[in-house]
Short mmCIF file of C-alpha atoms and ligand atoms in Angstrom, two decimals:
data_model
loop_
_atom_site.label_atom_id
_atom_site.label_comp_id
_atom_site.label_asym_id
_atom_site.label_seq_id
_atom_site.Cartn_x
_atom_site.Cartn_y
_atom_site.Cartn_z
CA MET A 56 -25.73 -86.05 -184.02
CA SER A 57 -22.26 -85.30 -185.25
CA ASP A 58 -20.49 -87.99 -183.26
CA PRO A 59 -21.41 -91.57 -184.15
CA ARG A 60 -20.33 -92.85 -180.73
CA ARG A 61 -23.00 -90.79 -179.02
CA LEU A 62 -26.15 -92.84 -178.44
CA LEU A 63 -29.59 -92.01 -177.23
CA LEU A 64 -30.45 -94.10 -174.20
CA SER A 65 -33.35 -94.40 -171.86
CA ARG A 66 -32.51 -94.05 -168.19
CA ARG A 67 -33.06 -97.77 -167.79
CA ASP A 68 -30.60 -98.54 -170.60
CA LEU A 69 -28.09 -96.16 -169.12
CA LEU A 70 -28.17 -97.99 -165.82
CA LYS A 71 -27.88 -101.34 -167.57
CA VAL A 72 -24.77 -100.44 -169.52
CA GLY A 73 -23.27 -98.70 -166.54
CA GLY A 74 -22.26 -100.39 -163.35
CA LEU A 75 -25.08 -102.85 -163.04
CA THR A 76 -24.14 -105.14 -165.90
CA GLY A 77 -20.54 -104.33 -165.03
CA VAL A 78 -18.50 -106.70 -163.06
CA ALA A 79 -19.45 -109.41 -160.64
CA LEU A 80 -16.56 -110.13 -158.31
CA GLY A 81 -13.98 -112.25 -160.04
CA VAL A 82 -15.61 -112.00 -163.46
CA ALA A 83 -14.10 -110.01 -166.30
CA ALA A 84 -16.01 -107.01 -167.63
CA VAL A 85 -18.27 -107.74 -170.58
CA GLY A 86 -20.70 -105.57 -172.45
CA PRO A 87 -20.58 -101.84 -173.10
CA ARG A 88 -19.92 -99.27 -170.38
CA LEU A 89 -20.24 -95.54 -170.06
CA VAL A 90 -16.90 -93.74 -170.20
CA GLY A 91 -16.99 -89.96 -170.21
CA ASN A 92 -19.84 -89.01 -172.56
CA TYR A 93 -19.53 -92.14 -174.64
CA ILE A 94 -20.72 -95.69 -174.58
CA LEU A 95 -17.72 -97.87 -175.32
CA PRO A 96 -17.96 -101.45 -176.58
CA ALA A 97 -16.33 -104.39 -174.82
CA THR A 98 -13.47 -104.50 -177.30
CA VAL A 99 -12.40 -101.02 -176.23
CA LEU A 100 -12.86 -101.83 -172.57
CA ALA A 101 -10.48 -104.76 -172.93
CA ALA A 102 -7.72 -102.19 -173.34
CA ASP A 103 -9.15 -99.95 -170.62
CA LYS A 104 -6.79 -98.88 -167.89
CA PRO A 105 -7.02 -100.68 -164.55
CA PRO A 106 -8.19 -98.82 -161.44
CA ASN A 107 -5.61 -96.66 -159.67
CA LEU A 108 -7.08 -97.64 -156.32
CA LYS A 109 -9.24 -100.54 -155.20
CA LEU A 110 -11.47 -100.05 -152.19
CA VAL A 111 -13.62 -102.56 -150.35
CA GLY A 112 -16.77 -101.47 -148.49
CA THR A 113 -17.37 -103.54 -145.36
CA ASP A 114 -17.45 -103.39 -141.54
CA GLY A 115 -14.83 -103.74 -138.81
CA TRP A 116 -13.72 -102.78 -135.32
CA ILE A 117 -11.54 -99.99 -133.96
CA SER A 118 -9.93 -99.21 -130.61
CA LEU A 119 -10.94 -96.15 -128.56
CA PRO A 120 -10.07 -95.66 -124.86
CA PRO A 121 -12.30 -98.13 -122.95
CA ASP A 122 -12.21 -96.06 -119.79
CA PRO A 123 -14.51 -94.43 -118.77
CA ALA A 124 -17.29 -96.65 -120.04
CA ILE A 125 -20.37 -94.95 -121.50
CA PHE A 126 -23.80 -95.87 -120.18
CA SER A 127 -26.59 -94.84 -122.53
CA THR A 128 -29.74 -93.79 -120.71
CA SER A 129 -31.86 -94.06 -123.85
CA MET A 130 -30.52 -97.54 -124.71
CA GLY A 131 -30.42 -98.63 -121.07
CA VAL A 132 -27.07 -100.39 -121.56
CA THR A 133 -23.36 -99.72 -121.56
CA THR A 134 -22.63 -98.86 -125.18
CA HIS A 135 -18.90 -98.30 -124.82
CA PRO A 136 -16.81 -100.39 -124.89
CA ASP A 137 -18.98 -102.71 -126.97
CA SER A 138 -19.45 -106.14 -125.36
CA TYR A 139 -19.27 -107.74 -128.83
CA ALA A 140 -15.89 -106.17 -129.64
CA PRO A 141 -12.95 -108.50 -130.28
CA ALA A 142 -10.11 -108.40 -127.75
CA GLY A 143 -8.38 -105.02 -127.74
CA LYS A 144 -11.11 -103.31 -129.75
CA SER A 145 -14.01 -101.20 -128.48
CA THR A 146 -16.15 -99.93 -131.34
CA TYR A 147 -17.98 -101.31 -134.36
CA ILE A 148 -17.61 -99.44 -137.66
CA PHE A 149 -18.61 -99.51 -141.30
CA GLY A 150 -15.73 -98.45 -143.50
CA PHE A 151 -13.42 -98.88 -146.44
CA ALA A 152 -10.35 -101.08 -146.78
CA ASN A 153 -7.55 -100.75 -149.34
CA ALA A 154 -7.69 -103.75 -151.69
CA SER A 155 -5.22 -102.45 -154.27
CA GLY A 156 -3.09 -105.20 -155.72
CA LEU A 157 -5.54 -107.94 -154.70
CA ALA A 158 -7.43 -110.02 -157.24
CA ASP A 159 -11.15 -109.38 -157.17
CA ASP A 160 -12.04 -112.72 -155.58
CA VAL A 161 -9.38 -112.26 -152.87
CA GLN A 162 -11.02 -109.00 -151.81
CA PHE A 163 -13.59 -111.00 -149.82
CA ASN A 164 -10.82 -111.64 -147.29
CA LEU A 165 -11.09 -107.97 -146.32
CA LYS A 166 -14.63 -108.44 -145.02
CA ASN A 167 -14.72 -107.07 -141.46
CA LYS A 168 -11.28 -105.43 -142.02
CA ALA A 169 -12.43 -101.83 -142.57
CA GLN A 170 -10.08 -99.11 -141.41
CA HIS A 171 -10.80 -95.66 -140.00
CA SER A 172 -10.18 -93.14 -141.46
CA ALA A 173 -10.62 -94.62 -144.93
CA PRO A 174 -7.41 -95.06 -146.94
CA LEU A 175 -5.87 -91.68 -147.82
CA PHE A 176 -5.29 -91.15 -151.53
CA TRP A 177 -4.46 -88.34 -153.89
CA ALA A 178 -4.65 -87.68 -157.60
CA LYS A 179 -2.89 -85.28 -159.95
CA GLU A 180 -4.66 -82.43 -161.72
CA ASP A 181 -6.16 -83.64 -165.04
CA GLU A 182 -5.20 -87.26 -164.27
CA ASP A 183 -7.67 -90.00 -165.23
CA PHE A 184 -8.04 -91.49 -161.74
CA ARG A 185 -10.14 -94.59 -161.21
CA ILE A 186 -11.42 -96.15 -158.02
CA GLN A 187 -12.89 -99.63 -158.03
CA LEU A 188 -15.29 -100.20 -155.16
CA ALA A 189 -16.20 -103.75 -154.15
CA ASN A 190 -19.03 -104.25 -151.67
CA VAL A 191 -18.11 -107.45 -149.78
CA GLY A 192 -20.83 -107.18 -147.12
CA LEU A 193 -20.95 -106.81 -143.35
CA ALA A 194 -19.63 -109.68 -141.22
CA GLN A 195 -21.31 -108.49 -138.01
CA ARG A 196 -24.64 -107.79 -139.73
CA PRO A 197 -25.41 -110.57 -142.22
CA ASP A 198 -29.06 -109.52 -141.96
CA LEU A 199 -28.29 -106.21 -143.73
CA PHE A 200 -27.96 -105.91 -147.50
CA ASP A 201 -26.71 -102.31 -147.54
CA GLU A 202 -25.27 -100.91 -150.73
CA HIS A 203 -22.23 -98.64 -150.74
CA THR A 204 -20.88 -95.86 -152.94
CA VAL A 205 -17.94 -93.50 -153.20
CA HIS A 206 -19.00 -89.85 -153.14
CA TRP A 207 -16.07 -87.48 -153.73
CA HIS A 208 -17.36 -84.55 -151.70
CA GLY A 209 -16.77 -81.17 -153.35
CA PHE A 210 -15.61 -82.63 -156.66
CA LYS A 211 -16.62 -79.88 -159.07
CA ASN A 212 -16.76 -81.68 -162.42
CA VAL A 213 -18.18 -85.08 -161.61
CA ILE A 214 -20.74 -86.43 -164.03
CA PRO A 215 -23.80 -87.60 -162.13
CA PHE A 216 -23.13 -91.22 -163.00
CA PHE A 217 -20.05 -91.25 -160.77
CA ASP A 218 -21.41 -89.00 -158.03
CA GLY A 219 -22.25 -91.75 -155.57
CA GLU A 220 -25.42 -90.09 -154.31
CA PRO A 221 -27.64 -93.14 -154.59
CA SER A 222 -30.93 -91.51 -155.61
CA GLY A 223 -29.22 -89.79 -158.56
CA SER A 224 -26.62 -92.38 -159.55
CA VAL A 225 -25.83 -96.03 -159.08
CA SER A 226 -24.89 -97.65 -155.80
CA ILE A 227 -23.06 -100.93 -155.41
CA PRO A 228 -24.90 -103.98 -154.06
CA GLN A 229 -23.15 -106.67 -152.04
CA GLY A 230 -21.06 -108.97 -154.16
CA GLN A 231 -20.60 -106.37 -156.92
CA THR A 232 -17.86 -104.02 -158.00
CA PHE A 233 -18.01 -100.72 -159.82
CA THR A 234 -15.28 -98.44 -161.13
CA TYR A 235 -15.58 -94.69 -160.59
CA VAL A 236 -13.78 -92.51 -163.14
CA TYR A 237 -12.57 -89.01 -162.22
CA VAL A 238 -10.58 -86.34 -164.00
CA SER A 239 -9.97 -83.66 -161.41
CA ARG A 240 -9.56 -80.14 -162.81
CA ASP A 241 -9.25 -78.51 -159.42
CA PRO A 242 -6.33 -78.98 -157.02
CA GLY A 243 -6.98 -78.86 -153.30
CA THR A 244 -8.17 -80.84 -150.31
CA TYR A 245 -11.39 -82.83 -150.40
CA MET A 246 -13.06 -85.67 -148.56
CA PHE A 247 -14.98 -88.74 -149.67
CA HIS A 248 -17.65 -90.88 -148.15
CA CYS A 249 -20.25 -93.51 -148.85
CA HIS A 250 -23.53 -91.74 -149.62
CA VAL A 251 -25.89 -94.65 -148.94
CA GLU A 252 -28.07 -93.99 -145.87
CA ASP A 253 -25.49 -91.32 -145.34
CA THR A 254 -26.23 -90.21 -141.80
CA GLU A 255 -25.52 -93.76 -140.71
CA HIS A 256 -22.78 -94.81 -143.15
CA VAL A 257 -20.87 -91.52 -142.79
CA HIS A 258 -21.03 -91.58 -139.02
CA MET A 259 -20.16 -95.29 -138.89
CA GLY A 260 -16.85 -94.50 -140.56
CA MET A 261 -17.11 -94.67 -144.36
CA THR A 262 -15.19 -91.41 -144.59
CA GLY A 263 -11.72 -90.25 -145.56
CA LEU A 264 -9.58 -87.49 -147.06
CA VAL A 265 -8.47 -87.10 -150.66
CA PHE A 266 -6.46 -84.32 -152.26
CA VAL A 267 -5.44 -83.25 -155.75
CA ARG A 268 -1.92 -82.11 -156.56
CA PRO A 269 -1.59 -79.09 -158.90
CA LYS A 270 0.06 -79.14 -162.31
CA GLN A 271 2.55 -76.61 -160.97
CA ASP A 272 4.25 -79.42 -158.99
CA GLY A 273 7.79 -80.04 -160.19
CA GLN A 274 8.42 -76.45 -161.24
CA SER A 275 10.79 -74.37 -159.14
CA LEU A 276 8.99 -71.32 -157.74
CA GLY A 277 9.91 -69.36 -154.63
CA GLY A 278 12.33 -72.09 -153.57
CA PHE A 279 9.73 -74.86 -153.65
CA THR A 280 8.84 -77.69 -156.02
CA LYS A 281 5.64 -78.89 -154.26
CA PHE A 282 2.58 -76.68 -154.01
CA ALA A 283 -0.99 -76.71 -152.74
CA TYR A 284 -2.29 -74.75 -155.75
CA ASN A 285 -1.24 -73.33 -159.12
CA ASP A 286 -0.33 -70.05 -157.44
CA GLY A 287 2.13 -68.78 -160.06
CA ASP A 288 4.42 -67.39 -157.40
CA GLY A 289 5.29 -70.19 -154.98
CA SER A 290 3.16 -68.74 -152.20
CA THR A 291 1.57 -72.15 -151.55
CA GLY A 292 4.85 -74.04 -151.75
CA PHE A 293 5.75 -76.44 -148.97
CA ASP A 294 8.43 -78.85 -147.76
CA ARG A 295 6.16 -81.23 -145.86
CA GLU A 296 2.44 -81.99 -145.90
CA PHE A 297 0.16 -83.56 -143.33
CA VAL A 298 -3.51 -84.45 -143.59
CA MET A 299 -5.86 -84.02 -140.63
CA PHE A 300 -9.20 -85.75 -141.06
CA LEU A 301 -11.81 -84.91 -138.42
CA SER A 302 -14.50 -87.44 -137.52
CA GLU A 303 -16.61 -88.40 -134.53
CA VAL A 304 -17.91 -91.46 -132.73
CA TRP A 305 -21.24 -91.48 -130.87
CA GLY A 306 -21.28 -94.61 -128.72
CA ASP A 307 -25.03 -95.26 -129.04
CA SER A 308 -25.08 -95.53 -132.83
CA HIS A 309 -22.01 -97.74 -133.12
CA TRP A 310 -23.30 -100.06 -130.41
CA ALA A 311 -26.76 -100.10 -131.99
CA ASP A 312 -25.44 -101.17 -135.40
CA ALA A 313 -23.46 -104.01 -133.83
CA HIS A 314 -26.46 -105.18 -131.76
CA ILE A 315 -29.24 -104.92 -134.38
CA GLN A 316 -30.79 -101.87 -132.73
CA LEU A 317 -31.63 -98.38 -133.92
CA PRO A 318 -30.26 -95.29 -132.19
CA GLU A 319 -32.30 -92.14 -131.56
CA TRP A 320 -30.36 -89.83 -133.89
CA SER A 321 -31.77 -86.69 -132.29
CA ASP A 322 -29.75 -87.67 -129.20
CA TYR A 323 -26.55 -87.34 -131.25
CA LYS A 324 -23.39 -86.26 -129.49
CA ALA A 325 -19.70 -86.67 -130.15
CA ASP A 326 -18.52 -89.06 -127.44
CA PHE A 327 -15.16 -89.24 -129.22
CA SER A 328 -13.59 -86.70 -131.56
CA LEU A 329 -10.94 -88.21 -133.82
CA LEU A 330 -8.02 -87.03 -135.95
CA ASN A 331 -7.13 -89.45 -138.74
CA GLY A 332 -9.23 -92.10 -137.00
CA ARG A 333 -7.41 -91.92 -133.67
CA VAL A 334 -7.74 -90.02 -130.39
CA TYR A 335 -4.90 -88.35 -128.48
CA PRO A 336 -2.34 -89.57 -127.49
CA ASP A 337 -2.66 -92.34 -130.12
CA THR A 338 -2.58 -89.53 -132.72
CA LEU A 339 1.14 -89.14 -131.96
CA LEU A 340 2.04 -92.76 -132.75
CA PRO A 341 3.65 -93.89 -136.02
CA ASN A 342 1.72 -95.02 -139.07
CA GLY A 343 0.63 -98.60 -139.51
CA SER A 344 0.19 -100.04 -143.00
CA ILE A 345 -0.54 -97.17 -145.38
CA ALA A 346 0.21 -96.25 -148.98
CA ARG A 347 3.64 -94.62 -149.01
CA ASP A 348 4.03 -93.29 -152.51
CA ASP A 349 1.81 -91.79 -155.17
CA THR A 350 0.93 -95.04 -156.83
CA PHE A 351 -1.81 -97.02 -155.16
CA VAL A 352 -1.32 -100.30 -156.99
CA VAL A 353 0.19 -102.13 -154.02
CA SER A 354 -1.92 -103.21 -151.07
CA PRO A 355 -0.65 -102.05 -147.68
CA ALA A 356 1.10 -104.82 -145.71
CA ARG A 357 -1.24 -107.29 -144.01
CA ASP A 358 -0.69 -110.24 -141.69
CA THR A 359 -1.80 -113.81 -142.36
CA ASP A 360 -5.31 -112.96 -141.08
CA TRP A 361 -5.54 -110.04 -143.54
CA ASN A 362 -5.26 -107.45 -140.77
CA LEU A 363 -3.18 -104.35 -141.48
CA VAL A 364 0.20 -104.31 -139.75
CA PRO A 365 -0.30 -102.00 -136.74
CA PRO A 366 2.10 -99.35 -135.46
CA PRO A 367 4.81 -100.93 -133.28
CA GLY A 368 3.58 -102.03 -129.86
CA ARG A 369 -0.12 -101.29 -130.53
CA PRO A 370 -1.82 -104.32 -132.08
CA ASP A 371 -5.21 -102.81 -131.18
CA LEU A 372 -4.61 -99.96 -133.67
CA ASP A 373 -4.26 -102.16 -136.76
CA SER A 374 -7.48 -100.72 -138.21
CA GLN A 375 -6.43 -97.12 -137.41
CA PRO A 376 -3.20 -96.88 -139.39
CA GLN A 377 -2.91 -93.13 -139.94
CA SER A 378 -0.63 -91.03 -137.77
CA ALA A 379 -1.62 -87.42 -137.03
CA LEU A 380 1.77 -86.24 -135.72
CA VAL A 381 3.25 -83.20 -137.52
CA THR A 382 7.03 -82.97 -137.72
CA ALA A 383 9.31 -80.46 -139.43
CA ASN A 384 12.77 -78.99 -139.31
CA ALA A 385 13.09 -75.38 -138.20
CA GLY A 386 12.64 -73.04 -141.16
CA GLU A 387 10.63 -75.48 -143.28
CA ARG A 388 7.20 -74.69 -144.70
CA VAL A 389 4.48 -77.14 -143.73
CA LEU A 390 1.11 -77.63 -145.43
CA LEU A 391 -1.73 -78.89 -143.23
CA ARG A 392 -4.70 -80.31 -145.14
CA PHE A 393 -7.81 -80.41 -142.92
CA ALA A 394 -11.21 -81.88 -143.71
CA ASN A 395 -14.19 -82.42 -141.39
CA LEU A 396 -16.79 -85.14 -141.80
CA GLY A 397 -17.92 -85.11 -138.21
CA PHE A 398 -21.45 -83.77 -137.71
CA MET A 399 -20.44 -81.12 -135.18
CA GLU A 400 -18.75 -77.80 -135.74
CA ALA A 401 -15.12 -77.94 -134.75
CA ALA A 402 -12.59 -75.23 -133.89
CA LEU A 403 -8.99 -76.35 -134.03
CA THR A 404 -6.35 -74.11 -132.56
CA ILE A 405 -2.57 -74.21 -132.42
CA ALA A 406 -0.91 -72.94 -129.28
CA GLY A 407 1.82 -70.43 -130.05
CA LEU A 408 1.67 -70.73 -133.83
CA LYS A 409 -0.18 -68.98 -136.62
CA VAL A 410 -1.07 -70.65 -139.90
CA ARG A 411 -1.90 -68.97 -143.23
CA VAL A 412 -5.10 -70.26 -144.82
CA VAL A 413 -4.25 -70.58 -148.53
CA GLY A 414 -7.27 -72.65 -149.56
CA ARG A 415 -10.80 -73.48 -148.45
CA ASP A 416 -13.00 -76.22 -149.89
CA ALA A 417 -10.43 -76.97 -152.61
CA THR A 418 -10.43 -73.35 -153.75
CA PRO A 419 -7.32 -71.14 -153.58
CA MET A 420 -7.68 -67.94 -151.58
CA ARG A 421 -7.61 -65.64 -154.57
CA GLY A 422 -10.22 -63.17 -155.76
CA ARG A 423 -11.40 -63.01 -159.37
CA THR A 424 -8.62 -60.56 -160.24
CA GLY A 425 -6.03 -62.67 -158.47
CA PHE A 426 -6.24 -60.59 -155.31
CA ASN A 427 -4.70 -62.52 -152.42
CA THR A 428 -7.38 -63.35 -149.86
CA SER A 429 -5.28 -65.71 -147.74
CA TYR A 430 -5.17 -64.86 -144.05
CA GLU A 431 -3.30 -65.72 -140.87
CA THR A 432 -5.05 -67.27 -137.90
CA ASP A 433 -4.50 -69.62 -135.02
CA VAL A 434 -8.07 -70.98 -135.06
CA LEU A 435 -9.73 -72.93 -137.87
CA SER A 436 -13.51 -73.18 -137.49
CA PHE A 437 -15.14 -75.99 -139.45
CA GLY A 438 -18.65 -76.92 -140.33
CA ALA A 439 -19.31 -80.48 -141.44
CA GLY A 440 -18.03 -81.08 -144.96
CA GLU A 441 -15.53 -78.21 -145.00
CA SER A 442 -11.82 -78.32 -145.75
CA PHE A 443 -8.87 -75.99 -145.17
CA ASP A 444 -5.36 -75.79 -146.60
CA ALA A 445 -3.14 -73.97 -144.12
CA ILE A 446 0.59 -73.29 -144.22
CA PHE A 447 3.06 -72.34 -141.52
CA THR A 448 6.80 -71.88 -141.39
CA ALA A 449 8.42 -73.78 -138.54
CA ALA A 450 10.07 -71.32 -136.15
CA ALA A 451 13.69 -71.58 -135.08
CA PHE A 452 14.34 -74.41 -132.66
CA SER A 453 14.36 -73.00 -129.13
CA GLY A 454 15.08 -76.07 -127.04
CA GLY A 455 13.41 -74.15 -124.25
CA SER A 456 11.33 -75.29 -121.32
CA GLY A 457 9.01 -78.12 -122.15
CA SER A 458 11.29 -79.47 -124.82
CA SER A 459 14.46 -80.00 -122.82
CA GLY A 460 15.99 -83.34 -123.67
CA LEU A 461 13.39 -84.21 -126.29
CA GLY A 462 15.29 -82.70 -129.20
CA TYR A 463 12.27 -80.83 -130.56
CA ASP A 464 9.91 -77.97 -129.71
CA THR A 465 6.28 -78.93 -129.24
CA TYR A 466 3.19 -76.98 -130.33
CA VAL A 467 -0.18 -78.45 -129.45
CA LEU A 468 -2.90 -78.62 -132.12
CA TYR A 469 -6.29 -79.30 -130.51
CA ASN A 470 -10.03 -78.80 -130.56
CA ARG A 471 -10.83 -75.76 -128.40
CA ALA A 472 -13.89 -77.43 -126.87
CA PHE A 473 -12.60 -79.19 -123.76
CA THR A 474 -14.98 -82.12 -124.15
CA ARG A 475 -13.80 -82.61 -127.75
CA GLY A 476 -10.08 -82.25 -127.10
CA ASP A 477 -10.13 -84.56 -124.10
CA ASN A 478 -13.25 -86.72 -124.53
CA LEU A 479 -13.85 -86.17 -120.80
CA VAL A 480 -10.93 -88.45 -120.00
CA GLY A 481 -8.91 -85.83 -118.16
CA ASP A 482 -5.52 -85.70 -119.76
CA GLY A 483 -6.15 -88.15 -122.57
CA GLY A 484 -8.30 -88.70 -125.60
CA GLY A 485 -9.79 -86.46 -128.21
CA GLN A 486 -9.06 -84.32 -131.23
CA ARG A 487 -5.56 -83.34 -130.33
CA THR A 488 -2.06 -83.81 -131.70
CA GLU A 489 1.35 -82.15 -131.66
CA ILE A 490 3.55 -80.23 -134.05
CA ARG A 491 7.20 -81.04 -133.35
CA VAL A 492 9.90 -78.75 -134.70
CA TYR A 493 13.42 -80.13 -134.83
CA PRO A 494 16.72 -78.25 -135.33
CA ALA A 495 17.37 -77.54 -139.02
CA GLY A 496 18.66 -80.56 -140.91
CA THR A 497 17.47 -83.18 -138.39
CA LEU A 498 14.75 -84.83 -140.46
CA ALA A 499 15.35 -86.24 -143.93
CA PRO A 500 13.10 -84.89 -146.72
CA GLN A 501 9.52 -86.15 -146.43
CA ALA A 502 8.84 -89.25 -148.54
CA TYR A 503 5.03 -89.38 -148.17
CA PRO A 504 2.27 -87.40 -146.45
CA ASN A 505 2.13 -87.75 -142.64
CA GLN A 506 5.48 -89.52 -142.54
CA HIS A 507 6.39 -90.19 -138.89
CA PRO A 508 10.03 -90.27 -137.70
CA ASP A 509 9.46 -93.71 -136.14
CA ASP A 510 7.64 -95.31 -139.08
CA PRO A 511 8.99 -98.77 -139.87
CA ALA A 512 11.04 -98.68 -143.08
CU1 CU B 153 -22.03 -97.42 -147.27
#
């Protein structure tokens, strides 16, 4: 062996020096730990960099339209809204909460404060990005001792230790923390989820979107300084970016987890189809407490009960803080980052607007010789676990019928399946949002992804 830091370890030793001897909540790290290919001693770890993002794995409650109620024939009860739900809420979830900036022992206050979708985050190409996951347990299900993980879906260069698939890597027991280390070589749009009992934990809400910014950012190419990929020509440049995370809620399974029952998974159906954790028209509302710059060291604002600050006027949406409204000035280029962790296929369409698909599954649409394979479409068809990067240029403001007096033109972005775009609630609910195009110069430059014109300062 040429490198003295490289050690031969049994699998058991590897696990011991990895997460499992790692860090009990509130206790400083001691002992060696695996970093990259090397085992580093505690003296080196003392100077180790802190996590970029701290996540808590726990449970919580979200708000979906209570009307109409859902009666489950297989369960023999009304599963939606859930009779156990706190006032204003309807649906039990497992999920992640953003604990950045909180001391490890304080993270226990986020038990039962999971949000859906999980906190959005992004990293820069080649950045050493670290996520600390603390498993603080399930308030509604103290009988369960479920572990959690972070699995960065589609991450091409992960070493197995940080993969999060629990039969091939570590998972995090209740009361423990673990720090995942990533160096992303590949820009693009991804998703992440807990991989423990994944049918259940994914569907229950331990899912979110993550993207990687390219090294080309900051250069001036084609009139842009922000890009989806290292395109070399500015073809993936954009003025504004919006993430669209697709997920689903099946009433039976969420009710069953709250009531210590088991659902019949072969009965699965999407009772609710969500964008960024909300259904239309809630998708149009402003953001609640979210990260608003590209450092994740500060926890989003919370009230004295540790709940996220909700969008104005909607206290029931405190655990669904992410807006899905798209806004742009006429003439601007807009990047839409889509990812689907629902279990159903989805086809999203935009009325009256074509988008150019410049990336799929965090891969730029270029052939091996650089041949441009991007294409224009007005329908994006997703399987579970797929992502799209799509760009459009906002057309000139028309002010025509349908937008009179509003000050913007509206294009509807929705799931083509009627039951998925409307959730059988007539004119409300479902995987639907709007793209609003304002006259040139109306909106200030975008300060953070999914910025909403009515976000509190
Ligand atoms: Cu989990």
